[in-house]
Amino acid sequence: MGDGSMMLTRLLLSQSITIAVSFTLLDLPIRRSLRSTFLAGFSHLRNTRTNNRVSTSFSSDIMSYAAATESSTFIDKLALIMINSQNKQLVARSYGKSVFYTPGGKREHGETDEQALIRECQEELSINLSTSATKLASLQLYGVFQAQAFGKPEGTMVRMTCYRICPREAELELVNLVKANSEIEELKWIDHGFEREKLTVTGIMILDDLKEKNLLTDT
């Protein structure tokens, strides 16, 4: 193992950086490269060092996680979190589907996140994020959520990169303009008490996160 790889591994451990979440956000070739570095580094450290900061169980957990992550299939999606003046979140249900999801979709080739969300919101919500509001609106990254993809084979994961509209005044203006487009059978504003069986797994994660940040009502 090279000195550079060992230094990287030691630095990650000494700074107590959470590797598991960030690891899944990388492209597959990068994940594979880093996985090799981590496996070699943890193996070396486990065999040569014993102290309070590096444990066999910790290194084993990371190695198992890295192996599982490499073998997973990922679906990259974008989503727009919209919250109305009653502190309820907008969710959508497509024709023929039984569950609601956070509006958004996949990037098309060459699109930025902003371009993709502008297109998806026009197709699903009948609004243009850049022109529909009188107040200039922009997108702010909210967070990334990852879970088993709804209706897909086990092990197929969806990675949902979520944005919110800012400033709040622009979001509230766009909230009043939202209406279901041809792709959508139903739009609904939900609170934290909404039935979990009617949401995707990532939808539940987003709902709980919004509640934890006091952005949603209970009922």
Coordinates of C-alpha atoms in Angstrom, one line a residue:
M1 CA 0.0 0.0 0.0
G2 CA 1.4 3.4 -1.0
D3 CA 2.2 6.2 1.5
G4 CA -0.4 8.4 0.0
S5 CA -3.2 5.9 0.5
M6 CA -2.1 5.2 4.1
M7 CA -2.0 9.0 4.8
L8 CA -5.5 9.4 3.4
T9 CA -6.9 6.5 5.5
R10 CA -5.2 7.7 8.7
L11 CA -6.5 11.3 8.1
L12 CA -10.0 10.0 7.6
L13 CA -9.9 8.1 10.8
S14 CA -8.2 10.8 12.9
Q15 CA -10.7 13.4 11.9
S16 CA -13.6 11.1 12.6
I17 CA -15.2 11.8 9.2
T18 CA -18.4 9.9 8.5
I19 CA -17.5 7.9 5.4
A20 CA -20.6 5.8 4.9
V21 CA -22.9 8.5 3.7
S22 CA -20.4 10.4 1.5
F23 CA -19.2 7.1 -0.1
T24 CA -22.5 6.4 -1.8
L25 CA -22.6 9.8 -3.4
L26 CA -19.6 9.1 -5.6
D27 CA -19.6 7.8 -9.1
L28 CA -18.9 4.0 -9.4
P29 CA -15.3 4.3 -10.7
I30 CA -14.4 6.6 -7.9
R31 CA -16.2 4.4 -5.3
R32 CA -14.2 1.4 -6.6
S33 CA -10.9 3.3 -6.3
L34 CA -11.6 4.6 -2.8
R35 CA -13.0 1.2 -1.7
S36 CA -9.6 -0.4 -2.6
T37 CA -7.8 2.3 -0.6
F38 CA -10.1 2.0 2.4
L39 CA -10.0 -1.8 2.4
A40 CA -6.2 -1.8 2.2
G41 CA -5.9 0.9 4.8
F42 CA -8.3 -0.5 7.3
S43 CA -6.7 -4.0 6.9
H44 CA -3.3 -2.5 7.6
L45 CA -4.4 -0.5 10.5
R46 CA -6.3 -3.3 12.0
N47 CA -3.3 -5.6 11.9
T48 CA -0.7 -3.1 13.1
R49 CA -2.5 -0.7 15.5
T50 CA -4.7 -1.2 18.5
N51 CA -6.0 1.9 20.2
N52 CA -9.2 3.6 21.2
R53 CA -9.8 5.2 17.8
V54 CA -9.5 2.2 15.5
S55 CA -11.5 -0.9 16.3
T56 CA -11.9 -4.2 14.5
S57 CA -15.7 -3.9 14.5
F58 CA -15.5 -0.4 13.0
S59 CA -13.2 -1.4 10.2
S60 CA -15.3 -4.5 9.5
D61 CA -18.4 -2.4 9.3
I62 CA -16.9 0.0 6.8
M63 CA -15.5 -2.8 4.7
S64 CA -18.9 -4.6 4.6
Y65 CA -20.6 -1.3 3.7
A66 CA -18.1 -0.5 0.9
A67 CA -18.6 -4.0 -0.6
A68 CA -22.4 -3.7 -0.4
T69 CA -22.4 -0.2 -1.9
E70 CA -20.3 -1.2 -4.9
S71 CA -22.7 -4.0 -5.7
S72 CA -25.8 -1.9 -5.4
T73 CA -27.6 -0.4 -8.4
F74 CA -28.4 3.3 -8.1
I75 CA -31.1 5.5 -9.6
D76 CA -30.2 9.2 -9.4
K77 CA -33.2 11.5 -9.0
L78 CA -33.9 15.1 -8.2
A79 CA -36.8 16.4 -6.1
L80 CA -38.3 19.7 -5.2
I81 CA -39.6 20.1 -1.6
M82 CA -42.4 22.7 -1.5
I83 CA -44.0 23.8 1.7
N84 CA -47.1 25.9 1.8
S85 CA -48.2 28.6 4.3
Q86 CA -49.9 25.9 6.5
N87 CA -46.5 24.1 6.8
K88 CA -47.6 21.2 4.6
Q89 CA -45.5 19.5 2.0
L90 CA -46.5 18.9 -1.6
V91 CA -46.5 15.3 -2.9
A92 CA -47.7 13.9 -6.2
R93 CA -49.2 10.6 -7.5
S94 CA -48.8 9.5 -11.1
Y95 CA -51.6 7.9 -13.0
G96 CA -52.0 4.2 -12.1
K97 CA -49.8 4.5 -9.1
S98 CA -50.8 3.9 -5.5
V99 CA -48.2 5.9 -3.6
F100 CA -47.2 9.6 -3.5
Y101 CA -43.7 10.9 -4.1
T102 CA -41.8 14.2 -3.9
P103 CA -42.2 16.0 -7.3
G104 CA -39.1 15.7 -9.5
G105 CA -37.4 13.2 -11.7
K106 CA -34.2 12.2 -13.5
R107 CA -31.8 14.4 -15.2
E108 CA -31.7 14.2 -19.0
H109 CA -28.3 14.1 -20.7
G110 CA -26.3 17.3 -20.2
E111 CA -28.8 18.9 -17.8
T112 CA -27.8 20.6 -14.6
D113 CA -29.8 20.0 -11.5
E114 CA -31.5 23.4 -12.0
Q115 CA -32.4 22.7 -15.6
A116 CA -33.8 19.3 -14.8
L117 CA -36.0 20.5 -12.0
I118 CA -37.3 23.4 -14.0
R119 CA -38.3 20.9 -16.8
E120 CA -39.8 18.4 -14.3
C121 CA -41.8 21.1 -12.5
Q122 CA -43.3 22.3 -15.8
E123 CA -44.2 18.7 -16.7
E124 CA -45.7 17.8 -13.3
L125 CA -46.7 21.0 -11.6
S126 CA -47.5 23.4 -14.4
I127 CA -45.0 26.0 -13.0
N128 CA -41.8 27.5 -14.3
L129 CA -39.4 27.9 -11.4
S130 CA -37.5 30.7 -13.2
T131 CA -40.3 32.8 -14.6
S132 CA -43.7 32.0 -12.9
A133 CA -43.1 34.0 -9.8
T134 CA -42.8 37.8 -9.8
K135 CA -40.0 37.5 -7.2
L136 CA -36.8 36.0 -8.4
A137 CA -36.6 32.4 -7.3
S138 CA -33.5 30.2 -6.9
L139 CA -32.9 26.6 -5.8
Q140 CA -31.1 25.8 -2.5
L141 CA -29.8 22.3 -1.8
Y142 CA -31.8 20.7 1.1
G143 CA -30.3 17.3 1.4
V144 CA -29.7 13.9 -0.1
F145 CA -31.8 10.8 0.8
Q146 CA -31.1 7.2 -0.2
A147 CA -33.3 4.1 0.2
Q148 CA -34.6 1.0 -1.6
A149 CA -36.3 2.2 -4.8
F150 CA -40.1 1.7 -4.9
G151 CA -41.3 -1.0 -7.2
K152 CA -37.7 -2.1 -8.1
P153 CA -35.8 -5.3 -7.4
E154 CA -34.3 -5.6 -4.0
G155 CA -30.9 -3.8 -3.9
T156 CA -31.9 -1.2 -6.4
M157 CA -31.4 2.1 -4.5
V158 CA -32.7 5.5 -5.3
R159 CA -30.6 8.5 -4.4
M160 CA -32.8 11.6 -4.1
T161 CA -31.1 15.0 -4.2
C162 CA -33.6 17.5 -2.8
Y163 CA -33.9 21.2 -3.3
R164 CA -36.1 24.0 -1.9
I165 CA -37.1 27.3 -3.5
C166 CA -35.7 30.5 -1.9
P167 CA -36.5 33.1 -0.8
R168 CA -39.6 32.0 1.1
E169 CA -41.7 34.7 -0.6
A170 CA -41.0 33.2 -4.0
E171 CA -41.8 29.7 -2.8
L172 CA -45.2 30.8 -1.4
E173 CA -46.0 32.5 -4.6
L174 CA -45.3 29.4 -6.6
V175 CA -47.2 27.3 -4.2
N176 CA -50.4 29.2 -5.2
L177 CA -49.7 28.5 -8.9
V178 CA -49.2 24.7 -8.6
K179 CA -51.6 22.4 -10.4
A180 CA -51.4 18.9 -11.7
N181 CA -50.2 18.6 -15.3
S182 CA -51.0 15.7 -17.6
E183 CA -48.5 13.3 -16.0
I184 CA -50.0 13.6 -12.5
E185 CA -53.3 12.2 -11.3
E186 CA -53.3 13.8 -7.9
L187 CA -51.4 16.5 -5.9
K188 CA -51.7 16.6 -2.1
W189 CA -50.5 18.8 0.7
I190 CA -49.5 16.6 3.6
D191 CA -48.5 16.9 7.2
H192 CA -46.3 14.7 9.3
G193 CA -49.3 12.5 10.2
F194 CA -49.9 11.4 6.6
E195 CA -50.3 7.6 6.1
R196 CA -46.8 6.1 5.7
E197 CA -48.1 3.3 3.5
K198 CA -49.1 5.9 0.9
L199 CA -45.5 7.2 0.6
T200 CA -42.3 5.9 -0.9
V201 CA -39.4 5.1 1.5
T202 CA -37.6 8.3 0.5
G203 CA -40.8 10.2 0.9
I204 CA -41.1 9.0 4.5
M205 CA -37.5 10.0 5.1
I206 CA -38.0 13.5 3.8
L207 CA -41.2 13.9 5.8
D208 CA -39.5 12.9 9.0
D209 CA -36.6 15.1 8.3
L210 CA -38.8 18.1 7.7
K211 CA -40.6 17.4 10.9
E212 CA -37.3 17.2 12.8
K213 CA -36.4 20.6 11.5
N214 CA -39.8 21.9 12.6
L215 CA -40.9 22.7 9.0
L216 CA -44.1 20.6 9.1
T217 CA -47.2 20.4 11.2
D218 CA -48.1 17.2 13.1
T219 CA -51.7 17.0 11.8

